[in-house]
XYZ file of C-alpha atoms in Angstrom:
122
model
C 92.176 85.432 98.595
C 89.801 87.730 100.418
C 90.097 91.290 99.160
C 88.853 94.589 100.560
C 88.393 97.457 98.109
C 87.535 100.984 99.255
C 85.893 103.602 97.073
C 84.362 107.051 97.372
C 87.308 109.185 98.419
C 87.397 112.665 96.907
C 88.206 116.342 97.355
C 85.355 118.113 99.171
C 84.808 121.523 100.739
C 84.480 122.032 104.497
C 80.920 121.322 105.584
C 80.381 118.923 102.718
C 79.459 115.247 102.755
C 80.956 112.071 101.373
C 80.138 108.381 101.523
C 82.847 105.731 101.512
C 82.240 102.111 100.585
C 84.284 98.978 101.166
C 83.399 95.665 99.574
C 84.923 92.379 100.687
C 85.178 89.772 97.956
C 85.859 86.060 98.000
C 84.135 83.012 99.397
C 83.039 84.610 102.660
C 80.540 83.136 105.064
C 80.594 85.974 107.568
C 82.619 88.871 108.971
C 82.409 89.567 112.687
C 83.836 93.102 112.769
C 84.263 95.766 110.100
C 85.793 99.149 110.709
C 87.165 102.331 109.187
C 90.562 103.722 110.121
C 92.310 106.829 108.873
C 95.863 108.094 108.727
C 96.871 111.701 108.139
C 100.401 112.712 107.084
C 102.797 112.545 110.028
C 100.256 110.890 112.316
C 99.555 107.328 113.346
C 96.578 105.375 112.105
C 93.465 105.815 114.222
C 90.131 104.068 114.515
C 87.259 106.131 113.123
C 84.289 103.793 113.502
C 83.549 100.099 113.910
C 80.498 97.898 113.540
C 79.826 94.294 114.501
C 77.907 91.776 112.438
C 74.949 92.358 114.731
C 75.005 96.120 114.174
C 76.650 97.402 117.353
C 78.679 100.543 116.577
C 81.538 102.478 118.109
C 82.878 105.901 117.066
C 85.882 108.040 117.763
C 84.936 111.111 119.794
C 86.129 113.374 116.984
C 83.496 112.067 114.548
C 80.506 111.385 116.802
C 77.401 113.065 115.473
C 78.968 113.619 112.058
C 79.859 110.155 110.737
C 77.677 107.055 110.495
C 78.939 103.535 109.877
C 76.673 100.848 108.440
C 76.980 97.481 106.740
C 75.183 95.130 104.416
C 76.005 91.609 105.541
C 74.516 90.019 102.420
C 76.935 92.044 100.268
C 79.863 91.946 102.729
C 80.071 95.704 102.394
C 80.641 98.443 104.964
C 79.872 102.128 104.486
C 80.928 105.355 106.134
C 78.643 108.353 105.693
C 80.608 111.505 106.498
C 78.782 114.788 107.048
C 79.914 118.238 108.160
C 83.436 117.465 107.030
C 86.332 119.438 108.481
C 89.888 119.974 107.201
C 91.153 117.789 110.045
C 89.238 114.878 108.522
C 91.736 114.883 105.655
C 93.451 111.488 105.587
C 93.736 108.186 103.817
C 90.806 106.080 104.970
C 91.316 102.334 105.301
C 88.789 99.540 105.555
C 89.420 96.750 108.056
C 87.757 93.382 108.526
C 88.447 91.118 111.490
C 87.411 87.534 112.108
C 86.464 86.753 108.525
C 85.079 83.252 108.037
C 86.291 82.138 104.604
C 85.512 78.902 102.809
C 89.062 78.597 101.447
C 91.128 80.049 104.291
C 89.236 79.430 107.489
C 89.234 82.361 109.885
C 91.169 85.443 108.781
C 92.151 88.262 111.114
C 92.932 91.938 110.590
C 92.418 92.240 106.833
C 93.074 95.647 105.238
C 92.074 97.466 102.090
C 94.402 99.673 100.043
C 92.962 102.953 101.279
C 91.128 105.861 99.680
C 92.117 109.529 99.920
C 89.737 112.037 101.485
C 90.759 115.679 101.243
C 88.695 118.438 102.866
C 89.764 121.854 101.629
C 88.317 125.089 100.305
């Protein structure tokens, strides 16, 4: 099946930077939308940033100017560069892929990775 694997989560100090990666594996022709979500303890999952295959981006107001989402379509990989990190950024970050064109499974919707922990603390 198609798999999404996140990496890069770590413990960082406030004001620090971190880059998350998510690689989609399998026989994939294309992915229309890739995104990063996060979920903090006791809170619901929220959209952090999204990017289309063509490069159009969208960000949550709370991360605008600090986070940058990008993707490498040839590698089916999406990245999240996080700068000026704050304690409120602490959460499990999840990778999402929507409208995945797969050779074996046709079109797949709303695929999720396992998540990676980001902790911002001094």
